[in-house]
Amino acid sequence: MLITELGLAVDVGRHFDALGVRWLVGGSVASSILGLPRATLDIDLVADLRGAHVTALHDALVNDYYVDRDTMRWAVSTRRSFNAIHQASMIKVDVFCAGNDPLSRGELERRVFVDLEVGRVPLCSAEDIILQKLVWWREAGGSERQWRDAVGVVQIRGVELDRAYIDAHAVELGLAELVTRLFAEASRAGG
């Protein structure tokens, strides 16, 4: 059986679903589906995990994934991340515990469902992945990969993007100048 990053996302996601936890695929996998594809070595999931979910999720994953219950508890309590490493493939699934800020809450509300070969997958919306990529770009001190991912989403999804939503959150996040630059670059690159 071929094990893929998306297949593992759906596998972990079904455990979230069983617990009633909202989740989505984010990061480079989402930007590759919504924009220009690129290779990635892991998958990023965002989940609204709470303390009451930790034991059941750990017990559901531990046979197929390396997961540490204490790290899971810490990540949930601090709204940070933990990883689950699929033992058969060594593919890493990074699980980011959704924050309580407006952008994080909105991401889960605005997730979009896409039918793919592995099943129906909840993705970060194009607008939210652009904003997240710009946040990560800034935090990394100017990551070229994050920037290219954001440009690719704008190039592919440009006319259907909710620019007012992006601009409003960009102002809140201190990203307004970057958004202007991003859309200008995507427009030039697109022809």
Short mmCIF file of C-alpha atoms in Angstrom, two decimals:
data_model
loop_
_atom_site.label_atom_id
_atom_site.label_comp_id
_atom_site.label_asym_id
_atom_site.label_seq_id
_atom_site.Cartn_x
_atom_site.Cartn_y
_atom_site.Cartn_z
CA MET A 1 0.00 0.00 0.00
CA LEU A 2 1.29 3.44 -0.96
CA ILE A 3 1.35 5.76 2.05
CA THR A 4 1.01 9.45 1.22
CA GLU A 5 1.02 12.61 3.28
CA LEU A 6 -2.62 13.25 2.39
CA GLY A 7 -3.55 9.68 3.23
CA LEU A 8 -2.01 10.14 6.67
CA ALA A 9 -3.82 13.47 7.09
CA VAL A 10 -7.12 11.70 6.44
CA ASP A 11 -6.11 8.89 8.79
CA VAL A 12 -5.29 11.24 11.67
CA GLY A 13 -8.30 13.35 10.75
CA ARG A 14 -10.70 10.45 11.18
CA HIS A 15 -9.52 10.24 14.81
CA PHE A 16 -10.23 13.96 15.22
CA ASP A 17 -13.67 13.39 13.66
CA ALA A 18 -14.39 10.54 16.07
CA LEU A 19 -13.67 12.93 18.96
CA GLY A 20 -15.77 15.74 17.47
CA VAL A 21 -12.67 17.90 16.91
CA ARG A 22 -12.67 20.36 14.02
CA TRP A 23 -9.49 20.16 11.96
CA LEU A 24 -7.97 21.13 8.64
CA VAL A 25 -4.93 20.57 6.45
CA GLY A 26 -2.71 23.63 6.34
CA GLY A 27 0.87 24.45 5.48
CA SER A 28 2.58 23.52 2.25
CA VAL A 29 0.17 20.70 1.44
CA ALA A 30 -2.77 23.13 1.49
CA SER A 31 -0.88 25.77 -0.51
CA SER A 32 0.14 23.10 -3.03
CA ILE A 33 -3.48 22.04 -3.51
CA LEU A 34 -4.77 25.62 -3.68
CA GLY A 35 -1.79 27.08 -5.53
CA LEU A 36 1.35 25.81 -7.22
CA PRO A 37 2.42 22.31 -6.17
CA ARG A 38 5.74 21.63 -4.47
CA ALA A 39 7.28 18.70 -2.66
CA THR A 40 7.03 18.58 1.12
CA LEU A 41 8.35 16.15 3.71
CA ASP A 42 5.57 16.39 6.27
CA ILE A 43 2.02 17.52 6.72
CA ASP A 44 0.59 20.26 8.89
CA LEU A 45 -2.80 19.82 10.52
CA VAL A 46 -4.62 22.41 12.60
CA ALA A 47 -7.01 20.97 15.18
CA ASP A 48 -9.17 22.44 17.91
CA LEU A 49 -7.86 19.95 20.48
CA ARG A 50 -8.58 20.42 24.18
CA GLY A 51 -7.32 18.65 27.29
CA ALA A 52 -10.28 16.26 27.35
CA HIS A 53 -9.21 14.87 23.93
CA VAL A 54 -5.58 14.01 24.74
CA THR A 55 -5.89 10.53 26.25
CA ALA A 56 -8.39 9.26 23.69
CA LEU A 57 -6.39 10.69 20.77
CA HIS A 58 -3.12 9.30 22.11
CA ASP A 59 -4.67 5.85 22.57
CA ALA A 60 -6.14 5.96 19.04
CA LEU A 61 -2.82 6.93 17.41
CA VAL A 62 -0.19 5.09 19.45
CA ASN A 63 -0.34 1.77 17.55
CA ASP A 64 0.52 3.38 14.19
CA TYR A 65 2.27 6.60 15.18
CA TYR A 66 4.98 7.62 17.56
CA VAL A 67 3.25 10.18 19.80
CA ASP A 68 4.17 11.36 23.26
CA ARG A 69 1.22 11.92 25.61
CA ASP A 70 3.06 14.50 27.74
CA THR A 71 4.06 16.51 24.67
CA MET A 72 0.47 16.34 23.46
CA ARG A 73 -0.78 17.65 26.82
CA TRP A 74 1.78 20.47 26.77
CA ALA A 75 0.87 21.44 23.18
CA VAL A 76 -2.85 21.50 23.97
CA SER A 77 -2.39 23.55 27.15
CA THR A 78 -0.07 26.09 25.48
CA ARG A 79 -1.86 26.07 22.07
CA ARG A 80 1.38 24.94 20.40
CA SER A 81 2.17 21.89 18.28
CA PHE A 82 3.19 18.26 18.61
CA ASN A 83 4.02 15.67 16.04
CA ALA A 84 2.85 12.20 15.26
CA ILE A 85 5.35 10.16 13.27
CA HIS A 86 3.85 7.37 11.21
CA GLN A 87 5.92 4.35 12.19
CA ALA A 88 5.69 2.45 8.88
CA SER A 89 6.65 5.38 6.64
CA MET A 90 8.41 7.77 9.07
CA ILE A 91 6.28 10.60 7.65
CA LYS A 92 5.77 13.32 10.23
CA VAL A 93 2.37 14.84 10.88
CA ASP A 94 2.64 18.17 12.71
CA VAL A 95 -0.51 18.91 14.70
CA PHE A 96 -0.97 22.59 15.55
CA CYS A 97 -3.49 23.23 18.30
CA ALA A 98 -5.72 26.04 17.05
CA GLY A 99 -5.22 29.25 18.94
CA ASN A 100 -7.96 31.35 20.46
CA ASP A 101 -7.17 34.45 18.37
CA PRO A 102 -9.60 35.65 15.67
CA LEU A 103 -7.47 34.42 12.73
CA SER A 104 -7.10 30.90 14.17
CA ARG A 105 -10.80 30.65 15.05
CA GLY A 106 -11.70 31.98 11.62
CA GLU A 107 -9.52 29.42 9.87
CA LEU A 108 -11.57 26.59 11.29
CA GLU A 109 -14.83 28.37 10.44
CA ARG A 110 -13.72 29.12 6.88
CA ARG A 111 -12.16 25.76 6.06
CA VAL A 112 -13.08 24.38 2.65
CA PHE A 113 -13.71 20.76 1.81
CA VAL A 114 -12.05 19.32 -1.27
CA ASP A 115 -12.69 15.89 -2.75
CA LEU A 116 -9.34 14.26 -3.46
CA GLU A 117 -8.21 10.74 -4.29
CA VAL A 118 -7.83 9.98 -0.56
CA GLY A 119 -11.30 11.25 0.31
CA ARG A 120 -12.92 14.49 1.37
CA VAL A 121 -10.28 16.71 2.98
CA PRO A 122 -10.83 19.94 4.96
CA LEU A 123 -8.31 22.57 3.87
CA CYS A 124 -7.34 25.96 5.11
CA SER A 125 -9.06 28.51 2.85
CA ALA A 126 -6.92 30.19 0.20
CA GLU A 127 -7.18 33.52 2.02
CA ASP A 128 -6.13 32.04 5.34
CA ILE A 129 -3.22 30.07 3.88
CA ILE A 130 -1.93 33.28 2.25
CA LEU A 131 -2.07 35.08 5.59
CA GLN A 132 -0.43 32.18 7.43
CA LYS A 133 2.33 31.90 4.83
CA LEU A 134 3.06 35.61 5.28
CA VAL A 135 3.11 35.24 9.07
CA TRP A 136 5.54 32.30 8.74
CA TRP A 137 7.59 34.26 6.16
CA ARG A 138 7.98 37.10 8.67
CA GLU A 139 8.73 34.76 11.61
CA ALA A 140 11.41 32.97 9.57
CA GLY A 141 13.07 36.25 8.65
CA GLY A 142 12.05 36.04 4.99
CA SER A 143 11.64 32.37 4.00
CA GLU A 144 11.69 32.06 0.20
CA ARG A 145 9.60 28.86 0.33
CA GLN A 146 6.82 30.54 2.32
CA TRP A 147 6.81 33.49 -0.05
CA ARG A 148 6.69 31.28 -3.18
CA ASP A 149 3.82 29.28 -1.68
CA ALA A 150 1.83 32.48 -1.04
CA VAL A 151 2.58 33.84 -4.53
CA GLY A 152 1.44 30.52 -6.04
CA VAL A 153 -1.91 30.64 -4.24
CA VAL A 154 -2.50 34.22 -5.40
CA GLN A 155 -1.56 33.28 -8.98
CA ILE A 156 -3.95 30.32 -9.11
CA ARG A 157 -6.82 31.67 -6.98
CA GLY A 158 -6.45 35.40 -7.67
CA VAL A 159 -9.88 36.32 -9.04
CA GLU A 160 -11.79 34.23 -6.51
CA LEU A 161 -9.91 35.52 -3.44
CA ASP A 162 -11.74 37.62 -0.87
CA ARG A 163 -9.28 40.50 -0.98
CA ALA A 164 -11.24 42.52 1.61
CA TYR A 165 -10.85 39.64 4.11
CA ILE A 166 -7.12 39.37 3.38
CA ASP A 167 -6.58 43.13 3.64
CA ALA A 168 -8.53 43.44 6.92
CA HIS A 169 -6.54 40.66 8.60
CA ALA A 170 -3.29 41.90 7.07
CA VAL A 171 -3.79 45.25 8.81
CA GLU A 172 -4.49 43.48 12.14
CA LEU A 173 -1.38 41.32 11.70
CA GLY A 174 0.91 44.10 10.50
CA LEU A 175 1.17 42.52 7.04
CA ALA A 176 -0.50 45.17 4.86
CA GLU A 177 2.67 46.15 2.98
CA LEU A 178 3.56 42.50 2.41
CA VAL A 179 0.10 41.76 0.99
CA THR A 180 0.41 44.66 -1.46
CA ARG A 181 3.86 43.40 -2.52
CA LEU A 182 2.60 39.82 -2.77
CA PHE A 183 -0.32 40.65 -5.06
CA ALA A 184 1.89 42.87 -7.25
CA GLU A 185 4.49 40.12 -7.62
CA ALA A 186 1.86 37.46 -8.34
CA SER A 187 0.32 39.72 -10.98
CA ARG A 188 3.71 40.23 -12.69
CA ALA A 189 4.54 36.51 -12.51
CA GLY A 190 1.14 35.54 -13.86
CA GLY A 191 1.64 37.31 -17.12
#
